[in-house]
């Protein structure tokens, strides 16, 4: 792909809180760009991007779907992401590979909890954004209030580039503040036809004020138009458009548009804004990678002539072609039949088949070039987060980090004949979804499936049954506790055993220290320990042994986190004759002794909860939260309802939807997301140990 073609590529994501209208907006985009000839509807279960059976039954997005379409000579690659908190990993890995995003907000609900989460994720990857205030036809729609919430709750410099014409049932179009014209939509043509008219008399003053504010804000940020604004007190449409683009790319401005996707109004101007204001791959900074040989940072520009660098950001099972490896090419070209190098496995991968994506359908092609998003078929040993690069200039991109699962359930085959099939299917699910983890409980021998919540686990089990034709018995969902240490300690361990008729003696000193919450696990070997082994492979075995100890814990054999472990000394009569079994055994047992000395404790997942309740029920809601060990963080009035923000242990949230409905006569709603892990109280610790 030449540079001129690359300038006309937009890789964007549609992100938002559940039910804000992401999938409906995507379906309208596909209709207006000519990709579909009928409009899919979430309620009718015939959408293109929600193609999974489970998505269509529940009316929610579970997996991010990628689609390529054309608009006014531009190629737009769209990823429609889930809004439900249980599938936050899908949003995380999509934002990692996208150049821009459209945040969709409900004109009634405004900035909701999951909106804040996805906005923070986009902030982390410095993704330029537009905001689209959807559902302007709904009762209670309030454009100005949502713009204000974007500014206060998300700290976004939100500036309207459109105003709504009418609201609620009277919403019929938008005022374009750059051209100072009104677009009024024709409902008979499903919004495909609209007329451009003069601004209605009743809106003229408001539009003039809004345009003046837009010009002022843009001129304050952009020196390129400041002089013209000071001279004329106004800016031309072209000057405004150029300045808004520059400031959106810099992350200094968020243009705000509005409409109603379900009623087919305002989607075409949104598409225009995507090509006018969001970046092409050339507008993004070069991808930062690490050189495999030197370990130094290297940059890869978005150019087909640069060495190949691509990231596998998602794996999906496909009924016809097997496994699809979603890939974003940052530099160079991936060619069909050619080889690419995987720095993790240090092996070549052959590109057997390359496809462009249209949700669950694929269109075969010969290559993917810098800036492209597509999928590969037939890779042998590749996982989510792997880099594919040029063998002569090997480098690797930073891997995608998955959040810690907070719930688990026991799972077993219905019959002995299904055992191998279940294990194989679970391994495939875990490879697709990094937040789905499978482990064997050492004490009970049970297989344990972990995920991000009850819905996530329910979907995983449903997919096992339908997609993989694998029947399984499952236990009830339970909270995933973790272990950690609360202080620094060191311990020496002497491994002295006879193995295979030969005596093996090895003394190991290990230090363990706590880390900040959310920092994960850090395992390292002191230089003297690394150099002590004649065979470098044994140093790797020692590290793996410590990692095995961390994964199996010390109190209740639960995985440990937020812990730093260092092997500081090793002694052995004959280190050159060290045995792999002895080294691994010393590492596991040595770690456990050090961890037991460092005051281990349990961590429990804490949820951030947001409840919208009638004011008369606030007392009952707060009393119930108190009984659940909850902490109220904030209370605020929202229209005629009360907003309660709290933190509550996940263990106390089972059956909450029924309880809150009962307390408020069915009028309250709530949403929650994982806020982190905290040390458990003494009584909870005793309960876990008793189990």
Coordinates of N, CA, C and O in Angstrom, one line a residue, residues 240-349:
X240 N -11.5 25.8 10.4 CA -12.0 25.0 11.5 C -11.7 23.5 11.4 O -11.3 22.9 12.3
X241 N -12.1 23.0 10.2 CA -11.9 21.5 10.0 C -10.4 21.1 10.2 O -10.2 20.1 10.9
X242 N -9.5 21.9 9.6 CA -8.1 21.6 9.8 C -7.6 21.6 11.2 O -6.9 20.8 11.7
X243 N -8.1 22.7 11.9 CA -7.6 22.9 13.3 C -8.2 21.8 14.2 O -7.6 21.3 15.1
X244 N -9.5 21.5 14.0 CA -10.1 20.4 14.8 C -9.4 19.1 14.6 O -9.1 18.4 15.6
X245 N -9.0 18.8 13.4 CA -8.3 17.6 13.1 C -7.0 17.5 13.8 O -6.6 16.6 14.5
X246 N -6.2 18.7 13.7 CA -4.9 18.7 14.4 C -5.0 18.5 15.9 O -4.3 17.8 16.5
X247 N -6.0 19.2 16.5 CA -6.2 19.1 18.0 C -6.8 17.8 18.4 O -6.5 17.3 19.5
X248 N -7.6 17.1 17.6 CA -8.1 15.8 17.9 C -7.0 14.8 17.9 O -6.9 13.9 18.8
X249 N -6.1 14.9 16.9 CA -5.0 13.9 16.8 C -4.0 14.1 17.9 O -3.4 13.2 18.4
X250 N -3.9 15.4 18.4 CA -3.0 15.6 19.6 C -3.6 15.2 20.9 O -3.0 15.2 21.9
X251 N -4.9 14.8 20.9 CA -5.6 14.4 22.1 C -6.1 15.6 22.9 O -6.5 15.5 24.1
X252 N -6.0 16.8 22.3 CA -6.4 18.0 23.1 C -7.9 18.4 23.0 O -8.4 19.2 23.7
X253 N -8.6 17.7 22.0 CA -10.0 18.0 21.8 C -10.8 16.8 21.5 O -10.2 15.8 20.9
X254 N -12.0 16.8 21.9 CA -12.9 15.7 21.5 C -14.2 16.3 20.9 O -15.0 16.9 21.5
X255 N -14.3 16.2 19.5 CA -15.5 16.7 18.8 C -16.7 15.9 19.2 O -16.6 14.6 19.3
X256 N -17.8 16.5 19.5 CA -19.0 15.9 19.9 C -20.1 16.0 18.8 O -20.4 17.1 18.4
X257 N -20.7 14.8 18.4 CA -21.8 14.8 17.5 C -23.0 14.1 18.1 O -22.9 13.6 19.2
X258 N -24.1 14.2 17.4 CA -25.3 13.6 18.1 C -26.2 13.0 17.0 O -26.0 13.2 15.8
X259 N -27.1 12.1 17.4 CA -28.1 11.5 16.5 C -28.8 10.4 17.2 O -28.8 10.3 18.4
X260 N -29.5 9.6 16.4 CA -30.2 8.4 16.9 C -30.0 7.3 15.9 O -30.6 7.3 14.8
X261 N -29.1 6.3 16.2 CA -28.8 5.3 15.2 C -30.0 4.4 14.9 O -30.2 4.0 13.8
X262 N -30.8 4.1 15.9 CA -32.0 3.2 15.7 C -33.0 3.9 14.7 O -33.6 3.2 13.9
X263 N -33.1 5.2 14.8 CA -34.0 5.9 13.9 C -33.3 6.5 12.7 O -33.9 7.4 12.0
X264 N -32.1 6.1 12.5 CA -31.3 6.4 11.2 C -31.1 7.9 11.0 O -31.2 8.4 9.9
X265 N -30.7 8.6 12.1 CA -30.4 10.1 12.0 C -29.0 10.4 12.5 O -28.7 10.0 13.7
X266 N -28.2 11.1 11.7 CA -26.9 11.6 12.2 C -25.8 10.7 12.0 O -24.7 11.0 12.5
X267 N -26.0 9.5 11.3 CA -24.8 8.6 11.2 C -23.9 9.0 10.0 O -22.7 8.9 10.2
X268 N -24.4 9.6 9.0 CA -23.5 10.0 7.9 C -22.6 11.1 8.3 O -21.4 11.0 8.0
X269 N -23.0 12.2 9.0 CA -22.1 13.1 9.5 C -21.0 12.5 10.5 O -19.9 13.0 10.5
X270 N -21.4 11.5 11.2 CA -20.4 10.8 12.1 C -19.3 10.1 11.2 O -18.2 10.2 11.5
X271 N -19.7 9.5 10.1 CA -18.8 8.9 9.2 C -17.9 10.0 8.6 O -16.7 9.8 8.4
X272 N -18.5 11.1 8.2 CA -17.7 12.2 7.7 C -16.6 12.7 8.8 O -15.5 12.9 8.4
X273 N -17.1 12.7 10.0 CA -16.2 13.1 11.1 C -15.0 12.1 11.3 O -13.9 12.5 11.6
X274 N -15.3 10.8 11.1 CA -14.3 9.8 11.2 C -13.2 10.0 10.2 O -12.0 10.0 10.6
X275 N -13.5 10.3 9.0 CA -12.5 10.5 7.9 C -11.9 11.9 8.1 O -10.7 12.1 7.8
X276 N -12.6 12.9 8.6 CA -12.1 14.3 8.7 C -11.2 14.4 9.9 O -10.2 15.2 9.8
X277 N -11.5 13.8 11.1 CA -10.8 14.1 12.3 C -10.0 13.0 12.9 O -9.1 13.3 13.7
X278 N -10.3 11.7 12.6 CA -9.6 10.6 13.2 C -8.3 10.3 12.4 O -8.3 10.5 11.2
X279 N -7.3 9.7 13.0 CA -6.0 9.6 12.3 C -5.9 8.4 11.3 O -6.6 7.4 11.5
X280 N -5.1 8.6 10.4 CA -4.7 7.5 9.5 C -3.5 6.8 10.2 O -2.9 7.4 11.1
X281 N -3.1 5.6 9.8 CA -1.9 5.0 10.4 C -0.6 5.9 10.4 O 0.2 5.9 11.2
X282 N -0.6 6.8 9.3 CA 0.6 7.7 9.2 C 0.6 8.8 10.2 O 1.6 9.4 10.5
X283 N -0.6 9.1 10.8 CA -0.7 10.2 11.8 C -0.4 9.7 13.2 O -0.3 10.5 14.1
X284 N -0.2 8.4 13.4 CA 0.1 7.9 14.7 C 1.6 7.8 14.9 O 2.4 7.6 13.9
X285 N 2.1 7.9 16.1 CA 3.6 7.7 16.3 C 4.0 6.4 15.9 O 3.2 5.4 15.8
X286 N 5.3 6.2 15.5 CA 5.8 4.9 15.1 C 5.6 3.9 16.2 O 5.6 4.3 17.4
X287 N 5.4 2.6 15.9 CA 5.3 1.6 16.9 C 6.6 1.4 17.6 O 7.7 1.3 17.0
X288 N 6.6 1.3 18.9 CA 7.8 1.0 19.7 C 7.9 -0.4 20.0 O 7.0 -1.1 20.5
X289 N 9.1 -1.0 19.7 CA 9.4 -2.4 19.9 C 10.7 -2.6 20.5 O 11.5 -1.6 20.8
X290 N 11.1 -3.8 20.9 CA 12.4 -4.1 21.5 C 13.1 -5.0 20.6 O 12.6 -6.1 20.1
X291 N 14.4 -4.6 20.3 CA 15.2 -5.5 19.4 C 15.6 -6.8 20.1 O 16.0 -6.7 21.2
X292 N 15.3 -7.9 19.4 CA 15.5 -9.2 20.1 C 17.0 -9.5 20.4 O 17.3 -10.1 21.4
X293 N 17.9 -9.0 19.6 CA 19.3 -9.3 19.8 C 19.9 -8.3 20.8 O 20.6 -8.8 21.8
X294 N 19.7 -7.0 20.7 CA 20.4 -6.1 21.6 C 19.6 -5.7 22.8 O 20.1 -5.2 23.8
X295 N 18.3 -5.9 22.7 CA 17.4 -5.6 23.9 C 17.1 -4.1 23.9 O 16.5 -3.6 24.9
X296 N 17.5 -3.3 22.9 CA 17.3 -1.9 22.9 C 16.0 -1.6 22.2 O 15.5 -2.3 21.4
X297 N 15.4 -0.4 22.5 CA 14.2 0.1 21.9 C 14.4 0.4 20.5 O 15.4 1.1 20.1
X298 N 13.4 0.0 19.6 CA 13.5 0.4 18.2 C 12.1 0.9 17.8 O 11.1 0.6 18.5
X299 N 12.1 1.7 16.7 CA 10.8 2.2 16.2 C 10.5 1.7 14.8 O 11.4 1.5 14.0
X300 N 9.2 1.4 14.6 CA 8.8 0.9 13.3 C 7.8 1.8 12.7 O 6.7 1.9 13.3
X301 N 8.1 2.6 11.6 CA 7.2 3.5 11.0 C 6.1 2.7 10.2 O 6.4 1.6 9.7
X302 N 5.0 3.4 10.0 CA 3.9 2.8 9.3 C 4.2 2.9 7.8 O 3.8 3.9 7.1
X303 N 5.0 2.0 7.3 CA 5.5 2.1 5.9 C 5.8 0.6 5.4 O 6.4 -0.2 6.1
X304 N 5.3 0.3 4.2 CA 5.4 -1.0 3.6 C 6.9 -1.3 3.4 O 7.3 -2.5 3.3
X305 N 7.8 -0.3 3.3 CA 9.2 -0.5 3.0 C 10.0 -0.9 4.2 O 11.1 -1.3 4.1
X306 N 9.4 -0.6 5.4 CA 10.1 -0.9 6.7 C 10.1 -2.4 6.9 O 9.3 -3.2 6.3
X307 N 11.0 -2.9 7.8 CA 10.9 -4.4 8.2 C 9.6 -4.8 8.8 O 9.0 -4.0 9.5
X308 N 9.1 -6.0 8.5 CA 7.8 -6.4 9.0 C 7.7 -6.4 10.5 O 8.6 -6.9 11.2
X309 N 6.7 -5.8 11.0 CA 6.3 -5.9 12.4 C 4.8 -5.9 12.5 O 4.2 -5.0 12.1
X310 N 4.3 -7.0 13.1 CA 2.8 -7.1 13.2 C 2.5 -7.8 14.6 O 3.3 -8.5 15.1
X311 N 1.3 -7.5 15.1 CA 0.9 -8.0 16.4 C -0.3 -8.9 16.3 O -1.3 -8.4 15.7
X312 N -0.3 -10.1 16.8 CA -1.4 -11.0 16.9 C -2.2 -10.5 18.1 O -1.8 -10.8 19.2
X313 N -3.4 -9.9 17.9 CA -4.1 -9.3 19.1 C -5.3 -10.2 19.5 O -5.9 -9.9 20.5
X314 N -5.6 -11.2 18.7 CA -6.8 -12.0 19.1 C -6.8 -13.3 18.3 O -6.3 -13.3 17.2
X315 N -7.3 -14.3 18.9 CA -7.5 -15.6 18.2 C -8.9 -16.0 18.4 O -9.5 -15.9 19.4
X316 N -9.5 -16.5 17.2 CA -10.9 -16.9 17.3 C -11.1 -18.2 16.5 O -10.4 -18.5 15.5
X317 N -12.0 -19.1 17.1 CA -12.3 -20.3 16.4 C -13.3 -20.1 15.3 O -14.2 -19.3 15.4
X318 N -13.0 -20.7 14.1 CA -14.0 -20.5 13.0 C -14.4 -21.9 12.5 O -13.5 -22.8 12.3
X319 N -15.7 -22.1 12.3 CA -16.2 -23.4 11.9 C -15.6 -23.9 10.6 O -15.5 -25.1 10.4
X320 N -15.3 -23.0 9.7 CA -14.8 -23.5 8.4 C -13.3 -23.5 8.2 O -12.8 -24.4 7.6
X321 N -12.6 -22.5 8.7 CA -11.2 -22.5 8.4 C -10.3 -22.9 9.7 O -9.1 -22.9 9.6
X322 N -10.9 -23.2 10.8 CA -10.2 -23.5 12.0 C -10.0 -22.3 12.8 O -10.9 -21.6 13.2
X323 N -8.7 -21.9 13.1 CA -8.4 -20.8 13.9 C -8.0 -19.6 13.1 O -7.2 -19.7 12.2
X324 N -8.6 -18.5 13.5 CA -8.3 -17.2 12.9 C -7.4 -16.4 13.8 O -7.7 -16.2 15.0
X325 N -6.3 -15.9 13.3 CA -5.4 -15.1 14.1 C -5.5 -13.6 13.6 O -5.0 -13.2 12.6
X326 N -6.2 -12.8 14.4 CA -6.4 -11.4 14.1 C -5.0 -10.7 14.2 O -4.4 -10.8 15.2
X327 N -4.7 -9.9 13.2 CA -3.4 -9.2 13.2 C -3.4 -7.8 12.8 O -4.2 -7.4 11.9
X328 N -2.7 -6.9 13.4 CA -2.5 -5.5 13.0 C -1.0 -5.4 12.5 O -0.1 -5.7 13.2
X329 N -0.9 -5.0 11.2 CA 0.4 -4.8 10.7 C 0.9 -3.4 10.9 O 0.2 -2.4 10.5
X330 N 2.0 -3.2 11.6 CA 2.5 -1.9 12.0 C 3.5 -1.4 10.9 O 3.5 -0.2 10.6
X331 N 4.3 -2.3 10.4 CA 5.2 -1.9 9.3 C 5.5 -3.1 8.4 O 5.3 -4.3 8.8
X332 N 6.0 -2.9 7.2 CA 6.3 -4.0 6.3 C 5.0 -4.6 5.7 O 4.0 -4.0 5.7
X333 N 5.2 -5.8 5.1 CA 4.1 -6.4 4.4 C 4.1 -7.9 4.8 O 5.1 -8.6 4.8
X334 N 2.9 -8.4 5.1 CA 2.7 -9.9 5.3 C 2.2 -10.4 4.0 O 1.1 -10.0 3.5
X335 N 2.9 -11.3 3.4 CA 2.5 -11.9 2.1 C 2.1 -13.3 2.2 O 2.7 -14.1 2.9
X336 N 1.1 -13.7 1.4 CA 0.6 -15.1 1.4 C 1.8 -16.0 0.9 O 2.4 -15.7 -0.1
X337 N 2.0 -17.1 1.6 CA 3.0 -18.0 1.2 C 4.4 -17.7 1.7 O 5.3 -18.5 1.7
X338 N 4.6 -16.5 2.3 CA 5.9 -16.1 2.8 C 6.0 -16.5 4.3 O 5.0 -16.9 4.9
X339 N 7.2 -16.4 4.9 CA 7.4 -16.7 6.3 C 7.5 -15.4 7.1 O 8.0 -14.4 6.6
X340 N 7.2 -15.5 8.3 CA 7.4 -14.5 9.3 C 8.0 -15.1 10.6 O 7.8 -16.3 10.8
X341 N 8.8 -14.3 11.3 CA 9.5 -14.9 12.5 C 8.7 -14.5 13.8 O 8.3 -13.4 13.9
X342 N 8.6 -15.5 14.7 CA 7.9 -15.3 16.0 C 9.0 -15.2 17.0 O 9.6 -16.3 17.4
X343 N 9.4 -14.1 17.6 CA 10.5 -13.9 18.5 C 10.2 -14.7 19.8 O 11.2 -15.0 20.5
X344 N 9.0 -15.0 20.2 CA 8.7 -15.7 21.4 C 9.1 -17.2 21.3 O 9.8 -17.7 22.2
X345 N 8.8 -17.8 20.2 CA 9.1 -19.2 20.0 C 10.4 -19.4 19.3 O 11.0 -20.5 19.2
X346 N 10.9 -18.3 18.7 CA 12.1 -18.3 17.8 C 12.0 -19.2 16.7 O 12.9 -19.9 16.3
X347 N 10.8 -19.3 16.1 CA 10.5 -20.2 15.0 C 9.8 -19.3 13.9 O 9.2 -18.3 14.1
X348 N 9.9 -19.9 12.6 CA 9.2 -19.3 11.5 C 7.8 -19.7 11.5 O 7.5 -20.8 11.8
X349 N 6.9 -18.8 11.0 CA 5.5 -19.2 10.7 C 5.2 -18.9 9.3 O 5.6 -17.8 8.8

